[in-house]
Tab-separated table of C-alpha atoms in Angstrom:
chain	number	residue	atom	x	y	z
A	1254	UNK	CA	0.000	0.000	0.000
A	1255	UNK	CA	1.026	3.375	-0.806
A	1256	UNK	CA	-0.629	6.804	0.140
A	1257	UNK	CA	-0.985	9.432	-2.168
A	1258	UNK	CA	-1.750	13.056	-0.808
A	1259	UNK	CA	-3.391	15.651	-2.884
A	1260	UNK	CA	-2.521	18.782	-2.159
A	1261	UNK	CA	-3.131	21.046	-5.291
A	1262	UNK	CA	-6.258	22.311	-4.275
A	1263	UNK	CA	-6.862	26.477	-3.142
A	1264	UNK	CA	-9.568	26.515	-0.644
A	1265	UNK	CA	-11.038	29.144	-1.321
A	1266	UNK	CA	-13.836	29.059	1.454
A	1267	UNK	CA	-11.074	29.481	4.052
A	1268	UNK	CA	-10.521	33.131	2.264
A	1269	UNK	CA	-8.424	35.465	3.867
A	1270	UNK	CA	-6.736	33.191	5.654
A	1271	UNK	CA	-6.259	31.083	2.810
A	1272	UNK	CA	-5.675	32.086	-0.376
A	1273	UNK	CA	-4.195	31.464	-3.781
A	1274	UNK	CA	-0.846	31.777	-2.680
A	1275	UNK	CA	-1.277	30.438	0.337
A	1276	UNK	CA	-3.820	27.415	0.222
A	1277	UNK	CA	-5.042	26.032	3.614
A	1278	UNK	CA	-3.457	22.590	3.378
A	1279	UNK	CA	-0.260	24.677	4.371
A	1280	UNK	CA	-1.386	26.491	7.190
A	1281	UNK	CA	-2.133	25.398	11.002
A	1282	UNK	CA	-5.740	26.629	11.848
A	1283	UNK	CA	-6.135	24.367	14.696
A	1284	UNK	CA	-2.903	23.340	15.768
A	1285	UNK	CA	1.102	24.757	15.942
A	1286	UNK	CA	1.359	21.826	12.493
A	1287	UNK	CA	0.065	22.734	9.007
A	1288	UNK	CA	-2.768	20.399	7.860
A	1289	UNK	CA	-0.031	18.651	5.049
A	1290	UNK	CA	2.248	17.973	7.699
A	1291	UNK	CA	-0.613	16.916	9.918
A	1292	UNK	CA	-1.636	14.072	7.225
A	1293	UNK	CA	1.589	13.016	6.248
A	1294	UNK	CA	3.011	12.630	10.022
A	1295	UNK	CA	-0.634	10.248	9.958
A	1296	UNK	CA	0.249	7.992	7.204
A	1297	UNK	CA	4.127	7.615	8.465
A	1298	UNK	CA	2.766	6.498	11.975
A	1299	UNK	CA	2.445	3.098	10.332
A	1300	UNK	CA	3.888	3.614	6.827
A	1301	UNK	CA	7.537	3.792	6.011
A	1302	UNK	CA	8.662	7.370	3.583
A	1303	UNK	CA	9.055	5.905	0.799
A	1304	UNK	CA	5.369	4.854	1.166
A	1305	UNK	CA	4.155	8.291	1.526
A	1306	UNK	CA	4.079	10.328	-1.734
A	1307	UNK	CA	2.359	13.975	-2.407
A	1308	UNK	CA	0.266	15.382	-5.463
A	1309	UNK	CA	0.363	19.135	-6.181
A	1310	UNK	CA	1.033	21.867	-8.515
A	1311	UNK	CA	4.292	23.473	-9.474
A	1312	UNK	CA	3.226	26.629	-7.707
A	1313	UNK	CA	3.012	24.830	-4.480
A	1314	UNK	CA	6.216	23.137	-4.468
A	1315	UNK	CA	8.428	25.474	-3.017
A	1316	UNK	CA	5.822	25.861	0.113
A	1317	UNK	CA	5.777	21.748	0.205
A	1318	UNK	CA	9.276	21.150	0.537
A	1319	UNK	CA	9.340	24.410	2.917
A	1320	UNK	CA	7.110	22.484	5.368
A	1321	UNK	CA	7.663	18.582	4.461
A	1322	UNK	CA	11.873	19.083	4.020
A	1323	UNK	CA	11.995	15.195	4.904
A	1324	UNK	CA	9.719	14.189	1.793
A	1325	UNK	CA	11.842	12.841	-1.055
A	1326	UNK	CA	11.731	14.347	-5.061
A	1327	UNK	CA	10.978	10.970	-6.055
A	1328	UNK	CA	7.983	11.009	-3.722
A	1329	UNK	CA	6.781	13.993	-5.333
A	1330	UNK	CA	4.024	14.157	-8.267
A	1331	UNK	CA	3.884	17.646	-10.329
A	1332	UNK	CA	1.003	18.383	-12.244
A	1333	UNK	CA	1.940	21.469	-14.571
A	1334	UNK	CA	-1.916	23.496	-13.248
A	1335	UNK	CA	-4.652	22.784	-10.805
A	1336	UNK	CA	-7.608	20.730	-12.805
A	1337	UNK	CA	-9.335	19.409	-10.323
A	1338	UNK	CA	-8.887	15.523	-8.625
A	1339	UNK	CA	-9.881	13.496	-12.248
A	1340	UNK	CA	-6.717	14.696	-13.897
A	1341	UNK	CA	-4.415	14.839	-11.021
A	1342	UNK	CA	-5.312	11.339	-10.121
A	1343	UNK	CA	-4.694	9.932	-13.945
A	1344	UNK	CA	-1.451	11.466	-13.658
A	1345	UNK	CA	-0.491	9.797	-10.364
A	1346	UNK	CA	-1.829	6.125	-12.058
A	1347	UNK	CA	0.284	6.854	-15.192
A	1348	UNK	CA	3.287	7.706	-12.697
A	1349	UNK	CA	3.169	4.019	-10.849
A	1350	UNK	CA	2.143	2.290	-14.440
A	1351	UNK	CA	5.439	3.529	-16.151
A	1352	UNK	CA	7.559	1.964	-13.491
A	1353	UNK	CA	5.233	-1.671	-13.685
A	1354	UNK	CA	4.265	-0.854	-10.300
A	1355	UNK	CA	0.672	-1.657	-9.673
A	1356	UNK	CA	0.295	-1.669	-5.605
A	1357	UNK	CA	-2.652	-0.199	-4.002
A	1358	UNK	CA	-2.773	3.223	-3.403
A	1359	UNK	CA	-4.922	5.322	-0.784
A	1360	UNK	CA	-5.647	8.605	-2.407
A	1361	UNK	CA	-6.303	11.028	0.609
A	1362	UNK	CA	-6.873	14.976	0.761
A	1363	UNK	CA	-4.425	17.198	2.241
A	1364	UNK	CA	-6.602	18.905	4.693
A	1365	UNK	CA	-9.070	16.588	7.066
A	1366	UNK	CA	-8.823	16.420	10.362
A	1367	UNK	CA	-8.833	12.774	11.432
A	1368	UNK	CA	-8.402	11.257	15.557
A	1369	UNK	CA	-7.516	8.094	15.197
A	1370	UNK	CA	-4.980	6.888	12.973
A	1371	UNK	CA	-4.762	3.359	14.213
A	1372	UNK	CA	-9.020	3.100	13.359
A	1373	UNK	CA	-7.891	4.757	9.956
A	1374	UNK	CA	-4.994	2.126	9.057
A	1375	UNK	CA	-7.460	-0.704	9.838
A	1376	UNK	CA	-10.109	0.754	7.595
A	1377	UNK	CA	-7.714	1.204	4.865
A	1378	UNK	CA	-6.074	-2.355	5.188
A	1379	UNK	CA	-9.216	-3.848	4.854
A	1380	UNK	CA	-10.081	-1.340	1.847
A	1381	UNK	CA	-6.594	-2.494	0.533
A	1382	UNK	CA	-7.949	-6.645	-0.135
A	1383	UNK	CA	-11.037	-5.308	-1.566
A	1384	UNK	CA	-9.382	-3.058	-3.766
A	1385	UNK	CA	-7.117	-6.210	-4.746
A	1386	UNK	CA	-9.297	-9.021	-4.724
A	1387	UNK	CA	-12.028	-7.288	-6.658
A	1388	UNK	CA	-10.256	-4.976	-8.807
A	1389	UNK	CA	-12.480	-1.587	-7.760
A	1390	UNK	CA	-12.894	1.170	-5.935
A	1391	UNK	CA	-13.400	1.569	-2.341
A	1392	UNK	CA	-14.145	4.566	-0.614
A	1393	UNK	CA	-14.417	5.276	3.225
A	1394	UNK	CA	-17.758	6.658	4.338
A	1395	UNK	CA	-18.596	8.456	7.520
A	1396	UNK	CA	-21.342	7.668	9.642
A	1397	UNK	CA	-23.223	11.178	9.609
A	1398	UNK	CA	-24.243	12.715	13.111
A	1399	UNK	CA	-25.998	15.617	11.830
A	1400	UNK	CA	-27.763	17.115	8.310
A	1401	UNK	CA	-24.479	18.238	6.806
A	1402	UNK	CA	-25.455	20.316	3.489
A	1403	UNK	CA	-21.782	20.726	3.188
A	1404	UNK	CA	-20.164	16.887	2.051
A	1405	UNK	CA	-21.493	14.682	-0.596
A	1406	UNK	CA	-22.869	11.141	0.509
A	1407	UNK	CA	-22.942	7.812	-0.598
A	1408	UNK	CA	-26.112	5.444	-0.571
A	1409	UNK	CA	-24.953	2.062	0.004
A	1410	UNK	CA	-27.037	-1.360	-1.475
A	1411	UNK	CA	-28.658	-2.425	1.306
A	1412	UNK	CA	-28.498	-6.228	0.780
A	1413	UNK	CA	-25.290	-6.427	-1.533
A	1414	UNK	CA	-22.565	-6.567	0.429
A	1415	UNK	CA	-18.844	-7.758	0.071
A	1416	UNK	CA	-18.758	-8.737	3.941
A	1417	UNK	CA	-19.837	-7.526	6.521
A	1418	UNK	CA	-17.973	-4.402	6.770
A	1419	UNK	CA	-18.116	-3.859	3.349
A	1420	UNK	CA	-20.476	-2.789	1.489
A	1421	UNK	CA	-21.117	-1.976	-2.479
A	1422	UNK	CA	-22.013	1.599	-3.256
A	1423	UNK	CA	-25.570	2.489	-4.676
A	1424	UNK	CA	-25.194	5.808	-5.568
A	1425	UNK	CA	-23.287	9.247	-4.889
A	1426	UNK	CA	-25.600	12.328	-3.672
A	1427	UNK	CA	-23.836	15.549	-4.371
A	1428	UNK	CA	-24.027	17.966	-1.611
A	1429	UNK	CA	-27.840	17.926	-0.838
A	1430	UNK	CA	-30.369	20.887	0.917
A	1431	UNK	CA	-30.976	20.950	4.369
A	1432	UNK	CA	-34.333	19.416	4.201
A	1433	UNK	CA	-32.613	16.535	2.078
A	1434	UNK	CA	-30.163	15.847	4.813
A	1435	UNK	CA	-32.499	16.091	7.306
A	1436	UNK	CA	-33.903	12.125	5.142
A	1437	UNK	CA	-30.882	11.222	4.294
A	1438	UNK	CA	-29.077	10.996	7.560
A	1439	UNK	CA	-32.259	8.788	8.697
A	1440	UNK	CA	-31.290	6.342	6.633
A	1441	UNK	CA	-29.459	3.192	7.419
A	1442	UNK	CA	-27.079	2.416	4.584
A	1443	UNK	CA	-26.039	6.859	3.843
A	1444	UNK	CA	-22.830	7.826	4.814
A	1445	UNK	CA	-20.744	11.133	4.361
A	1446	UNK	CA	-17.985	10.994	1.099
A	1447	UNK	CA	-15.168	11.347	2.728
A	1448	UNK	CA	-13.197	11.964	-0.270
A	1449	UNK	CA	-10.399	9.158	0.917
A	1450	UNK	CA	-10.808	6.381	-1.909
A	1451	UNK	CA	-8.369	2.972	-2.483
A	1452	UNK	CA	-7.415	1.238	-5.798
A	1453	UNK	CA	-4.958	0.238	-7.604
A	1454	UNK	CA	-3.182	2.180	-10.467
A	1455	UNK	CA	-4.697	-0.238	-13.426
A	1456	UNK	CA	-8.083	-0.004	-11.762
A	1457	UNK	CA	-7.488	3.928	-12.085
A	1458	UNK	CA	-6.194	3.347	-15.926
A	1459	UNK	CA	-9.478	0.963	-17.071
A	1460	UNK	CA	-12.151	3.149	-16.065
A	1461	UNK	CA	-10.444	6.243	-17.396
A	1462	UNK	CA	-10.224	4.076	-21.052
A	1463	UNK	CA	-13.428	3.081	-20.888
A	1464	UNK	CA	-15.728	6.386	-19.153
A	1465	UNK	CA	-12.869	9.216	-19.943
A	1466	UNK	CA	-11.119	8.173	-23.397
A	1467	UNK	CA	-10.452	11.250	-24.131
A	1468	UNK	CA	-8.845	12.559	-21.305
A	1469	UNK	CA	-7.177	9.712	-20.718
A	1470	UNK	CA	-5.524	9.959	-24.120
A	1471	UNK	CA	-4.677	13.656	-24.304
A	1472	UNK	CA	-2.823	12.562	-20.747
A	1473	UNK	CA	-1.168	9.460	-21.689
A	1474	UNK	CA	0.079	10.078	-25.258
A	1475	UNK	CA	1.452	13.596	-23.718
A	1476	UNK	CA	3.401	12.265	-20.692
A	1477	UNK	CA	6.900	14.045	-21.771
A	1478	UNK	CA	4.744	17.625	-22.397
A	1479	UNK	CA	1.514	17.979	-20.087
A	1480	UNK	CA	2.140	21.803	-19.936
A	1481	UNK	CA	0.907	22.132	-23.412
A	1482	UNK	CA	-2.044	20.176	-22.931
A	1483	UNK	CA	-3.170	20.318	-19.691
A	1484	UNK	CA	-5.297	23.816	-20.296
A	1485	UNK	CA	-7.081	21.764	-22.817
A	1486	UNK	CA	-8.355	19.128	-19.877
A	1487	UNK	CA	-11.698	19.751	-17.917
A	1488	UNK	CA	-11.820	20.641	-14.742
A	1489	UNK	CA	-13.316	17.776	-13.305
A	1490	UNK	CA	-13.191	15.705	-9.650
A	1491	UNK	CA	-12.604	12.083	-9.778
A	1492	UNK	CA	-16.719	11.501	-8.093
A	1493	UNK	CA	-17.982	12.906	-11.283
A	1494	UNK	CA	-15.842	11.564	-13.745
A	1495	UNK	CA	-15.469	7.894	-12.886
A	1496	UNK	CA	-16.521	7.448	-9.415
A	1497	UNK	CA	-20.470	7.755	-10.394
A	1498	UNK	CA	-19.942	6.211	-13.500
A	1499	UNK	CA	-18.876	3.015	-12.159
A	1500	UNK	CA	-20.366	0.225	-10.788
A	1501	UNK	CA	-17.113	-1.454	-9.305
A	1502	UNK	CA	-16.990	0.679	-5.988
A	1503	UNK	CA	-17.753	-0.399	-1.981
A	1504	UNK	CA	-17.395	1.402	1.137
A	1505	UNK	CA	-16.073	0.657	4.210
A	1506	UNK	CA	-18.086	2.499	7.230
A	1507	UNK	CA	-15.956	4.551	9.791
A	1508	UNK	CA	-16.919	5.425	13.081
A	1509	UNK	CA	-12.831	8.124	14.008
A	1510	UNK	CA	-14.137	11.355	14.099
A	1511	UNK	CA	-13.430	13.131	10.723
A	1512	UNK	CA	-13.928	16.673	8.928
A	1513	UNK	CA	-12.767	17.628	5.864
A	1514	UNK	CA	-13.025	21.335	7.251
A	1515	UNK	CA	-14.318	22.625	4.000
A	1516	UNK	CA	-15.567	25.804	5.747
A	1517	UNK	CA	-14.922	28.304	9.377
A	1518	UNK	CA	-17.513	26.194	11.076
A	1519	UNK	CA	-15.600	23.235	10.524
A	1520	UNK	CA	-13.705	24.778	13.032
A	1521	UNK	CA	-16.106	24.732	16.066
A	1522	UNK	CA	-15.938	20.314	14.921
A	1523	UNK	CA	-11.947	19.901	16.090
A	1524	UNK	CA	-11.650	23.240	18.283
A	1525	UNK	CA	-12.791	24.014	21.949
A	1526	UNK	CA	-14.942	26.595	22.151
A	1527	UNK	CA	-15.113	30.004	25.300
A	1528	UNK	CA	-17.968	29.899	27.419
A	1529	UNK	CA	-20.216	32.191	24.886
A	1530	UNK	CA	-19.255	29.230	21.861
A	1531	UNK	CA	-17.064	31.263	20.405
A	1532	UNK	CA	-13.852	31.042	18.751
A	1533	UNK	CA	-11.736	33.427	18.945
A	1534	UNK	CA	-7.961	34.298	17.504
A	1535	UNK	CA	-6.342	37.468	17.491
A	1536	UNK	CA	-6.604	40.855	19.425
A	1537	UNK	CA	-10.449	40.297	19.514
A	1538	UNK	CA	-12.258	42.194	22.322
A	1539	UNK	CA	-16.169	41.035	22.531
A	1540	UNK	CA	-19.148	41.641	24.871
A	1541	UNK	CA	-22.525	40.271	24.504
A	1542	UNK	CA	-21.395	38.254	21.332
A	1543	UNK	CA	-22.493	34.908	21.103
A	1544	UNK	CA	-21.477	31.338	18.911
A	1545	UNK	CA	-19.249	33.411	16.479
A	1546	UNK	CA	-15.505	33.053	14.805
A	1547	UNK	CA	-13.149	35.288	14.561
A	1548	UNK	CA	-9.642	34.967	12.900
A	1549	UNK	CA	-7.830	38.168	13.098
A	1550	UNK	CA	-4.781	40.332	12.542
A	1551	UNK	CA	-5.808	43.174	14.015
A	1552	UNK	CA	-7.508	44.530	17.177
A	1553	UNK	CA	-11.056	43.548	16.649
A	1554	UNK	CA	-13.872	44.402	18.480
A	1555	UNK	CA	-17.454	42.441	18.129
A	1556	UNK	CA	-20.432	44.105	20.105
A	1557	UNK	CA	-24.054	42.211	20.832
A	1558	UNK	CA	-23.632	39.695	17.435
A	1559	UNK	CA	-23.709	36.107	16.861
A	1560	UNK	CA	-23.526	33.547	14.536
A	1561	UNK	CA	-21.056	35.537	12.773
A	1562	UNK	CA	-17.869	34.508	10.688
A	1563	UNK	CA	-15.647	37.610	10.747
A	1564	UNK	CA	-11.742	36.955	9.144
A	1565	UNK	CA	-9.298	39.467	8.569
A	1566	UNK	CA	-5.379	39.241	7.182
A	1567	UNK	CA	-3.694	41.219	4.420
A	1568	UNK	CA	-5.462	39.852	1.953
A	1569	UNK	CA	-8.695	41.409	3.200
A	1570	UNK	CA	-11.734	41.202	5.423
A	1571	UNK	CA	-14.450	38.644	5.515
A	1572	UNK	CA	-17.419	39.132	7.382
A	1573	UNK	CA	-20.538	36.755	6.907
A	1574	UNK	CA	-23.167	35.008	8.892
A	1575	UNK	CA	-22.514	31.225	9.116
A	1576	UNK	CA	-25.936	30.448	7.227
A	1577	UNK	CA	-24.038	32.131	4.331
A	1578	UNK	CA	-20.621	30.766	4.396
A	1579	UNK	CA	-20.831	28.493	1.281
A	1580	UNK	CA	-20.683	31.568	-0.758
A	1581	UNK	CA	-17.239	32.695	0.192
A	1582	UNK	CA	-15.581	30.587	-2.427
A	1583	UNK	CA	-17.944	31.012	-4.796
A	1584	UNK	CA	-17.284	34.984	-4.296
A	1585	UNK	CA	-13.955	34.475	-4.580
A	1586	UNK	CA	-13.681	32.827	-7.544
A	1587	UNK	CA	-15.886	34.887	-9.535
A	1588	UNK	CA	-13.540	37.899	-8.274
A	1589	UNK	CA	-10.512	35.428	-9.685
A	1590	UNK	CA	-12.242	35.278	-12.510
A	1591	UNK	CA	-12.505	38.756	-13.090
A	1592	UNK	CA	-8.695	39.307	-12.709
């Protein structure tokens, strides 16, 4: 088994404190270690280095080997622009394939938060036989606690199963309404995506031939010069473009505690909270202000609110209630856009 990071992605609903140039998988917002070193110390509690590879952009390099110094160039993966996890993960498939190298891999985002590693390697060793034994794709899915509009869910077949703790995946549900979370999370066999997914690099290369040819041509017969074609590939995650296409794919339940801290009120999931439920960090002076977070670089002072995001660095100022935060990187990128 080998894990694969990703870490090419911006996060933009972590904006100001993340940003372009300075993506949140690098930064510590709950702890004195950066999320990417936070994951990769995880996988090396019970995986050797030369197990542990990364996935990210040329523009993130220097910042990788800034905070993972230890981490090999052989155990890096470049991919010339950030398209999204469907090209990214072809790339990292074609990387094992050219040197005959086949072993599972555990493809894992940068930035979750996750309390047990021991619970996590057991999951992923069983996820590991599957993936061999039935040449597919196994995800790991979260046993919801809470209508969560913000994570995608898998349905599960509710009779097909490969044992007992495994089980063969229905459907994907992309990130649903409140009201549709509210059913959903009353439901046996739903569980949250949580975007960690097991297979092995010819699995990865036989359902990109068969449900993304073309992509998976433009990549392969381009290998020695992906900079030229790589603005020519959709932006597309791996769910969409082979994930939900494919009927080889089970999921293993997990019970660690687990956030892929997505948004600020991930936040109030992993940190302790003041006696009012806030959480606060900075020069923040507040009276009468209730279930709120505040990330700030300046003296701040918050009178009689709640239920208020309010985030401020040199890249600017975000205030916005926590109903509304899902439209931060949406914002953003239309302002990206723009430039």
């Amino acid at each position: 088994m080998k894990a694969i990071i990703l870490a090419g992605g911006q996060g933009g609903r972590f904006w100001p404190l993340s940003s372009e140039d300075m993506p949140k998988q690098f930064l510590n917002l709950y702890s004195n270690e950066t999320m990417i070193q936070q994951t990769y110390k995880r996988f090396r509690n019970w995986l050797p280095a030369d197990k542990v590879f990364v996935v990210t952009t040329e523009k993130y390099l220097p910042l990788l080997m800034e905070q993972l110094p230890e981490i090999k160039n052989q155990q890096i993966i470049l991919e010339p622009d950030q398209k999204d996890t469907a090209p990214c993960i072809a790339i990292t498939a074609l990387y094992f394939l050219n040197k005959e190298d086949d072993e599972v891999l555990v493809l894992a985002p940068s930035d979750q938060y996750i309390d047990d590693s021991n619970s996590l390697r057991d999951a992923l060793f069983l996820a590991e036989d599957v993936a061999n034994s039935e040449k597919s794709f196994v995800t790991l899915g979260v046993t919801p606690n809470k209508p969560e509009t913000g994570y995608g869910y898998i349905q599960t077949k509710k009779d097909a199963k490969y044992d007992s703790s495994v089980f063969q995946v229905e459907t994907f549900i992309e990130k649903p309404d409140i009201k549709t979370a509210e059913k959903l999370i009353k439901e046996e066999n739903i569980f949250w995506n949580s975007g960690i997914f097991i297979c092995k690099p010819s699995t990865i290369a036989a359902n990109f031939r068969t449900l993304q040819a073309d992509m998976w041509k433009l990549i392969s017969e381009n290998q020695n010069d992906l900079k030229a074609v790589y603005p020519l590939l959709p932006k597309v995650s791996i769910d969409y473009a082979i994930l939900e296409k494919t009927e080889a794919v089970f999921t293993i339940p997990v019970n660690f505690n687990w956030d892929d801290l997505g948004v600020w009120t991930g936040l109030e999931r992993v940190q302790v909270s003041d006696d009012n439920n806030n959480i606060m960090r900075g020069d923040v002076i507040s009276t009468s202000t209730q279930n709120c977070i505040v990330y700030t670089d300046r003296k701040t002072i918050l009178i009689g609110v709640e239920d208020i995001i309010v985030a401020s660095t040199e890249n600017g100022l975000v205030v916005c209630h926590k109903s509304k935060e899902q439209q931060i990187k949406k914002i953003i990128n239309q302002q990206l856009q723009k430039e």
